[in-house]
Amino acid sequence: MAETNLKSLEKSSSKTLVVYNQGPLSKEELTAFLSQFNLDSIVIGDSVNVGISEGRQRCFQYIWDNYPDNEYISEIHMDMIFTYHWEDAMVEYLKDNMNEPAVSAGIIDKNGMLAFLDEAAHNLPNDCSEYDSFLSGLQKDMIVHGFTHPCIHKSDVIKEIGGYNTHFLKGRQCFEDDSLLLGYYYYYGTKADWHPKVNYNTVVYHAVAFQRLDLKDSILVNLNGLVSQYGAMGLKSLSHLHKSEWHKKYFERKYNEIFK
């Protein structure tokens, strides 16, 4: 899957890729693997699993330190397939909308479902070479309520809100995206009633788009950290910021449990 992902990234308008290495390969081995692709790849990290929040935050910090004039940062996963210049429509949207800190791409998952759209499942291509035309054919001139990866952030805004605060997010995974959403929400002010958006002018294949909730220790650590950082009202705000009924009910329940 990594080879398919990286090969598809070669079609991007921007080819600078910062990778945080927290897998089994050494930095030299991973650098050699990435050199096969037409990408400007930079490897940081020491082959130690530091968790999602810290890994992403270190990538952010590397970009802020080494590319201070860079305007946009995208977060991508290895289980994605991209099409030509996939980020162009998203960047154009952010340029045209000054009060938007980030925007997500439309996605189709391994079940053929388009996230946040009420449509029947699509049949996925059998051959990776067919994904360009397939993904292009799914594009729609629609902006909908929702948040998913891949997304593109305005670098200066995510730096202003601090990115992922690892003082609070100490677990391996879960709720890191929610911490960003609350940061953006309070940055723009509740009066503006900001909510995250998905731009279906771009569609990307993302096999598994929603966070796993099967690592109980990480859920407890990061959920408690989220409450420590943003309080009970943060949970209430998240029930408003998310579109999916599952997320709404989950954060409403967690909010109510505090007062039992």
PDB file of N, CA, C and O in Angstrom, residues 1-20 25 29-43 76-84 86 128 132 204-205:
ATOM      1  N   MET A   1       0.837  -1.212   0.000  1.00  0.00           N
ATOM      2  CA  MET A   1       0.000   0.000   0.000  1.00  0.00           C
ATOM      3  C   MET A   1       0.871   1.262   0.000  1.00  0.00           C
ATOM      4  O   MET A   1       0.542   2.267  -0.630  1.00  0.00           O
ATOM      5  N   ALA A   2       2.012   1.209   0.704  1.00  0.00           N
ATOM      6  CA  ALA A   2       2.878   2.385   0.768  1.00  0.00           C
ATOM      7  C   ALA A   2       3.389   2.763  -0.619  1.00  0.00           C
ATOM      8  O   ALA A   2       3.455   3.944  -0.964  1.00  0.00           O
ATOM      9  N   GLU A   3       3.752   1.766  -1.424  1.00  0.00           N
ATOM     10  CA  GLU A   3       4.249   2.056  -2.772  1.00  0.00           C
ATOM     11  C   GLU A   3       3.170   2.700  -3.632  1.00  0.00           C
ATOM     12  O   GLU A   3       3.431   3.656  -4.367  1.00  0.00           O
ATOM     13  N   THR A   4       1.948   2.189  -3.538  1.00  0.00           N
ATOM     14  CA  THR A   4       0.831   2.769  -4.289  1.00  0.00           C
ATOM     15  C   THR A   4       0.583   4.200  -3.845  1.00  0.00           C
ATOM     16  O   THR A   4       0.384   5.108  -4.658  1.00  0.00           O
ATOM     17  N   ASN A   5       0.598   4.418  -2.544  1.00  0.00           N
ATOM     18  CA  ASN A   5       0.384   5.748  -1.979  1.00  0.00           C
ATOM     19  C   ASN A   5       1.436   6.734  -2.481  1.00  0.00           C
ATOM     20  O   ASN A   5       1.121   7.822  -2.975  1.00  0.00           O
ATOM     21  N   LEU A   6       2.697   6.366  -2.370  1.00  0.00           N
ATOM     22  CA  LEU A   6       3.781   7.281  -2.725  1.00  0.00           C
ATOM     23  C   LEU A   6       3.844   7.511  -4.227  1.00  0.00           C
ATOM     24  O   LEU A   6       4.150   8.629  -4.676  1.00  0.00           O
ATOM     25  N   LYS A   7       3.549   6.483  -4.997  1.00  0.00           N
ATOM     26  CA  LYS A   7       3.519   6.652  -6.447  1.00  0.00           C
ATOM     27  C   LYS A   7       2.426   7.641  -6.839  1.00  0.00           C
ATOM     28  O   LYS A   7       2.610   8.483  -7.726  1.00  0.00           O
ATOM     29  N   SER A   8       1.286   7.560  -6.171  1.00  0.00           N
ATOM     30  CA  SER A   8       0.197   8.497  -6.489  1.00  0.00           C
ATOM     31  C   SER A   8       0.547   9.912  -6.049  1.00  0.00           C
ATOM     32  O   SER A   8       0.129  10.889  -6.666  1.00  0.00           O
ATOM     33  N   LEU A   9       1.331  10.050  -4.977  1.00  0.00           N
ATOM     34  CA  LEU A   9       1.738  11.381  -4.511  1.00  0.00           C
ATOM     35  C   LEU A   9       2.657  12.087  -5.497  1.00  0.00           C
ATOM     36  O   LEU A   9       2.794  13.313  -5.456  1.00  0.00           O
ATOM     37  N   GLU A  10       3.303  11.337  -6.383  1.00  0.00           N
ATOM     38  CA  GLU A  10       4.151  11.945  -7.392  1.00  0.00           C
ATOM     39  C   GLU A  10       3.356  12.871  -8.310  1.00  0.00           C
ATOM     40  O   GLU A  10       3.928  13.735  -8.968  1.00  0.00           O
ATOM     41  N   LYS A  11       2.034  12.702  -8.339  1.00  0.00           N
ATOM     42  CA  LYS A  11       1.175  13.507  -9.207  1.00  0.00           C
ATOM     43  C   LYS A  11       0.746  14.820  -8.546  1.00  0.00           C
ATOM     44  O   LYS A  11      -0.004  15.595  -9.126  1.00  0.00           O
ATOM     45  N   SER A  12       1.215  15.056  -7.319  1.00  0.00           N
ATOM     46  CA  SER A  12       0.839  16.260  -6.590  1.00  0.00           C
ATOM     47  C   SER A  12       1.507  17.491  -7.184  1.00  0.00           C
ATOM     48  O   SER A  12       2.573  17.406  -7.806  1.00  0.00           O
ATOM     49  N   SER A  13       0.901  18.642  -6.948  1.00  0.00           N
ATOM     50  CA  SER A  13       1.539  19.898  -7.357  1.00  0.00           C
ATOM     51  C   SER A  13       2.761  20.174  -6.498  1.00  0.00           C
ATOM     52  O   SER A  13       3.777  20.682  -6.966  1.00  0.00           O
ATOM     53  N   SER A  14       2.662  19.870  -5.204  1.00  0.00           N
ATOM     54  CA  SER A  14       3.788  20.024  -4.282  1.00  0.00           C
ATOM     55  C   SER A  14       4.353  18.646  -3.966  1.00  0.00           C
ATOM     56  O   SER A  14       3.595  17.719  -3.665  1.00  0.00           O
ATOM     57  N   LYS A  15       5.661  18.503  -4.016  1.00  0.00           N
ATOM     58  CA  LYS A  15       6.274  17.191  -3.846  1.00  0.00           C
ATOM     59  C   LYS A  15       7.171  17.077  -2.616  1.00  0.00           C
ATOM     60  O   LYS A  15       7.927  16.118  -2.482  1.00  0.00           O
ATOM     61  N   THR A  16       7.094  18.038  -1.703  1.00  0.00           N
ATOM     62  CA  THR A  16       7.885  17.959  -0.473  1.00  0.00           C
ATOM     63  C   THR A  16       7.138  17.125   0.562  1.00  0.00           C
ATOM     64  O   THR A  16       5.999  17.429   0.917  1.00  0.00           O
ATOM     65  N   LEU A  17       7.781  16.074   1.029  1.00  0.00           N
ATOM     66  CA  LEU A  17       7.149  15.121   1.943  1.00  0.00           C
ATOM     67  C   LEU A  17       8.011  14.979   3.192  1.00  0.00           C
ATOM     68  O   LEU A  17       9.181  14.598   3.110  1.00  0.00           O
ATOM     69  N   VAL A  18       7.442  15.299   4.351  1.00  0.00           N
ATOM     70  CA  VAL A  18       8.131  15.112   5.629  1.00  0.00           C
ATOM     71  C   VAL A  18       7.539  13.875   6.300  1.00  0.00           C
ATOM     72  O   VAL A  18       6.333  13.820   6.547  1.00  0.00           O
ATOM     73  N   VAL A  19       8.386  12.899   6.576  1.00  0.00           N
ATOM     74  CA  VAL A  19       7.938  11.628   7.145  1.00  0.00           C
ATOM     75  C   VAL A  19       8.527  11.471   8.538  1.00  0.00           C
ATOM     76  O   VAL A  19       9.752  11.569   8.713  1.00  0.00           O
ATOM     77  N   TYR A  20       7.665  11.213   9.508  1.00  0.00           N
ATOM     78  CA  TYR A  20       8.170  10.906  10.847  1.00  0.00           C
ATOM     79  C   TYR A  20       8.296   9.399  10.969  1.00  0.00           C
ATOM     80  O   TYR A  20       7.306   8.672  10.907  1.00  0.00           O
ATOM     81  N   LEU A  25      11.880   0.306  10.276  1.00  0.00           N
ATOM     82  CA  LEU A  25      13.028   0.611   9.428  1.00  0.00           C
ATOM     83  C   LEU A  25      13.917   1.673  10.072  1.00  0.00           C
ATOM     84  O   LEU A  25      13.437   2.574  10.771  1.00  0.00           O
ATOM     85  N   GLU A  29      17.346   3.135   5.999  1.00  0.00           N
ATOM     86  CA  GLU A  29      16.526   2.218   5.207  1.00  0.00           C
ATOM     87  C   GLU A  29      15.291   2.922   4.650  1.00  0.00           C
ATOM     88  O   GLU A  29      14.924   2.730   3.487  1.00  0.00           O
ATOM     89  N   LEU A  30      14.643   3.723   5.496  1.00  0.00           N
ATOM     90  CA  LEU A  30      13.445   4.426   5.048  1.00  0.00           C
ATOM     91  C   LEU A  30      13.793   5.482   3.998  1.00  0.00           C
ATOM     92  O   LEU A  30      13.071   5.645   3.009  1.00  0.00           O
ATOM     93  N   THR A  31      14.900   6.172   4.196  1.00  0.00           N
ATOM     94  CA  THR A  31      15.335   7.170   3.218  1.00  0.00           C
ATOM     95  C   THR A  31      15.613   6.514   1.869  1.00  0.00           C
ATOM     96  O   THR A  31      15.238   7.046   0.817  1.00  0.00           O
ATOM     97  N   ALA A  32      16.242   5.347   1.902  1.00  0.00           N
ATOM     98  CA  ALA A  32      16.529   4.622   0.658  1.00  0.00           C
ATOM     99  C   ALA A  32      15.241   4.194  -0.035  1.00  0.00           C
ATOM    100  O   ALA A  32      15.122   4.286  -1.268  1.00  0.00           O
ATOM    101  N   PHE A  33      14.272   3.731   0.731  1.00  0.00           N
ATOM    102  CA  PHE A  33      12.985   3.331   0.156  1.00  0.00           C
ATOM    103  C   PHE A  33      12.291   4.521  -0.496  1.00  0.00           C
ATOM    104  O   PHE A  33      11.796   4.435  -1.626  1.00  0.00           O
ATOM    105  N   LEU A  34      12.271   5.659   0.179  1.00  0.00           N
ATOM    106  CA  LEU A  34      11.589   6.849  -0.343  1.00  0.00           C
ATOM    107  C   LEU A  34      12.290   7.436  -1.562  1.00  0.00           C
ATOM    108  O   LEU A  34      11.651   8.108  -2.375  1.00  0.00           O
ATOM    109  N   SER A  35      13.579   7.158  -1.709  1.00  0.00           N
ATOM    110  CA  SER A  35      14.333   7.717  -2.831  1.00  0.00           C
ATOM    111  C   SER A  35      13.891   7.132  -4.173  1.00  0.00           C
ATOM    112  O   SER A  35      14.249   7.667  -5.227  1.00  0.00           O
ATOM    113  N   GLN A  36      13.112   6.043  -4.154  1.00  0.00           N
ATOM    114  CA  GLN A  36      12.603   5.454  -5.389  1.00  0.00           C
ATOM    115  C   GLN A  36      11.577   6.349  -6.084  1.00  0.00           C
ATOM    116  O   GLN A  36      11.299   6.183  -7.271  1.00  0.00           O
ATOM    117  N   PHE A  37      11.009   7.271  -5.333  1.00  0.00           N
ATOM    118  CA  PHE A  37       9.871   8.036  -5.828  1.00  0.00           C
ATOM    119  C   PHE A  37      10.280   9.471  -6.149  1.00  0.00           C
ATOM    120  O   PHE A  37      11.211  10.017  -5.558  1.00  0.00           O
ATOM    121  N   ASN A  38       9.541  10.064  -7.082  1.00  0.00           N
ATOM    122  CA  ASN A  38       9.826  11.432  -7.505  1.00  0.00           C
ATOM    123  C   ASN A  38       9.219  12.415  -6.508  1.00  0.00           C
ATOM    124  O   ASN A  38       8.277  13.151  -6.797  1.00  0.00           O
ATOM    125  N   LEU A  39       9.788  12.378  -5.298  1.00  0.00           N
ATOM    126  CA  LEU A  39       9.336  13.232  -4.204  1.00  0.00           C
ATOM    127  C   LEU A  39      10.554  13.779  -3.474  1.00  0.00           C
ATOM    128  O   LEU A  39      11.602  13.124  -3.415  1.00  0.00           O
ATOM    129  N   ASP A  40      10.403  14.959  -2.914  1.00  0.00           N
ATOM    130  CA  ASP A  40      11.457  15.546  -2.091  1.00  0.00           C
ATOM    131  C   ASP A  40      11.201  15.115  -0.649  1.00  0.00           C
ATOM    132  O   ASP A  40      10.579  15.826   0.127  1.00  0.00           O
ATOM    133  N   SER A  41      11.671  13.911  -0.315  1.00  0.00           N
ATOM    134  CA  SER A  41      11.329  13.291   0.971  1.00  0.00           C
ATOM    135  C   SER A  41      12.364  13.613   2.041  1.00  0.00           C
ATOM    136  O   SER A  41      13.571  13.555   1.795  1.00  0.00           O
ATOM    137  N   ILE A  42      11.862  13.912   3.229  1.00  0.00           N
ATOM    138  CA  ILE A  42      12.697  14.223   4.390  1.00  0.00           C
ATOM    139  C   ILE A  42      12.251  13.316   5.521  1.00  0.00           C
ATOM    140  O   ILE A  42      11.059  13.270   5.868  1.00  0.00           O
ATOM    141  N   VAL A  43      13.185  12.573   6.102  1.00  0.00           N
ATOM    142  CA  VAL A  43      12.861  11.638   7.175  1.00  0.00           C
ATOM    143  C   VAL A  43      13.361  12.198   8.496  1.00  0.00           C
ATOM    144  O   VAL A  43      14.539  12.550   8.638  1.00  0.00           O
ATOM    145  N   ILE A  76      -1.265  13.454   5.589  1.00  0.00           N
ATOM    146  CA  ILE A  76      -1.671  12.321   4.765  1.00  0.00           C
ATOM    147  C   ILE A  76      -1.325  11.007   5.464  1.00  0.00           C
ATOM    148  O   ILE A  76      -0.445  10.962   6.332  1.00  0.00           O
ATOM    149  N   HIS A  77      -2.027   9.943   5.069  1.00  0.00           N
ATOM    150  CA  HIS A  77      -1.800   8.608   5.615  1.00  0.00           C
ATOM    151  C   HIS A  77      -1.378   7.663   4.494  1.00  0.00           C
ATOM    152  O   HIS A  77      -1.637   7.911   3.314  1.00  0.00           O
ATOM    153  N   MET A  78      -0.774   6.548   4.888  1.00  0.00           N
ATOM    154  CA  MET A  78      -0.274   5.596   3.899  1.00  0.00           C
ATOM    155  C   MET A  78      -1.388   4.819   3.190  1.00  0.00           C
ATOM    156  O   MET A  78      -1.158   4.228   2.134  1.00  0.00           O
ATOM    157  N   ASP A  79      -2.601   4.793   3.759  1.00  0.00           N
ATOM    158  CA  ASP A  79      -3.685   4.029   3.118  1.00  0.00           C
ATOM    159  C   ASP A  79      -4.545   4.921   2.224  1.00  0.00           C
ATOM    160  O   ASP A  79      -5.752   4.764   2.131  1.00  0.00           O
ATOM    161  N   MET A  80      -3.884   5.854   1.538  1.00  0.00           N
ATOM    162  CA  MET A  80      -4.569   6.781   0.634  1.00  0.00           C
ATOM    163  C   MET A  80      -4.038   6.627  -0.788  1.00  0.00           C
ATOM    164  O   MET A  80      -2.872   6.262  -0.986  1.00  0.00           O
ATOM    165  N   ILE A  81      -4.885   6.912  -1.752  1.00  0.00           N
ATOM    166  CA  ILE A  81      -4.484   6.990  -3.158  1.00  0.00           C
ATOM    167  C   ILE A  81      -4.946   8.342  -3.689  1.00  0.00           C
ATOM    168  O   ILE A  81      -6.121   8.706  -3.544  1.00  0.00           O
ATOM    169  N   PHE A  82      -4.020   9.080  -4.306  1.00  0.00           N
ATOM    170  CA  PHE A  82      -4.287  10.430  -4.775  1.00  0.00           C
ATOM    171  C   PHE A  82      -4.361  10.465  -6.298  1.00  0.00           C
ATOM    172  O   PHE A  82      -3.824   9.596  -6.984  1.00  0.00           O
ATOM    173  N   THR A  83      -4.991  11.508  -6.805  1.00  0.00           N
ATOM    174  CA  THR A  83      -5.047  11.727  -8.235  1.00  0.00           C
ATOM    175  C   THR A  83      -4.261  12.992  -8.580  1.00  0.00           C
ATOM    176  O   THR A  83      -3.732  13.671  -7.685  1.00  0.00           O
ATOM    177  N   TYR A  84      -4.173  13.324  -9.856  1.00  0.00           N
ATOM    178  CA  TYR A  84      -3.353  14.452 -10.300  1.00  0.00           C
ATOM    179  C   TYR A  84      -3.752  15.761  -9.617  1.00  0.00           C
ATOM    180  O   TYR A  84      -4.923  16.114  -9.568  1.00  0.00           O
ATOM    181  N   TRP A  86      -4.186  16.796  -6.713  1.00  0.00           N
ATOM    182  CA  TRP A  86      -5.327  16.633  -5.818  1.00  0.00           C
ATOM    183  C   TRP A  86      -5.506  17.817  -4.869  1.00  0.00           C
ATOM    184  O   TRP A  86      -6.621  18.146  -4.473  1.00  0.00           O
ATOM    185  N   CYS A 128      -5.049  -0.445  -9.656  1.00  0.00           N
ATOM    186  CA  CYS A 128      -4.648   0.883  -9.168  1.00  0.00           C
ATOM    187  C   CYS A 128      -4.516   1.894 -10.297  1.00  0.00           C
ATOM    188  O   CYS A 128      -4.675   3.094 -10.078  1.00  0.00           O
ATOM    189  N   ASP A 132      -7.143   7.105 -11.130  1.00  0.00           N
ATOM    190  CA  ASP A 132      -7.172   8.502 -11.572  1.00  0.00           C
ATOM    191  C   ASP A 132      -8.529   8.872 -12.155  1.00  0.00           C
ATOM    192  O   ASP A 132      -9.159   9.850 -11.732  1.00  0.00           O
ATOM    193  N   VAL A 204     -10.231  11.682  -2.747  1.00  0.00           N
ATOM    194  CA  VAL A 204      -9.078  10.830  -2.476  1.00  0.00           C
ATOM    195  C   VAL A 204      -9.583   9.503  -1.915  1.00  0.00           C
ATOM    196  O   VAL A 204     -10.559   9.477  -1.163  1.00  0.00           O
ATOM    197  N   TYR A 205      -8.928   8.428  -2.281  1.00  0.00           N
ATOM    198  CA  TYR A 205      -9.240   7.140  -1.657  1.00  0.00           C
ATOM    199  C   TYR A 205      -8.551   7.087  -0.304  1.00  0.00           C
ATOM    200  O   TYR A 205      -7.343   7.297  -0.196  1.00  0.00           O
TER     201      TYR A 205
END
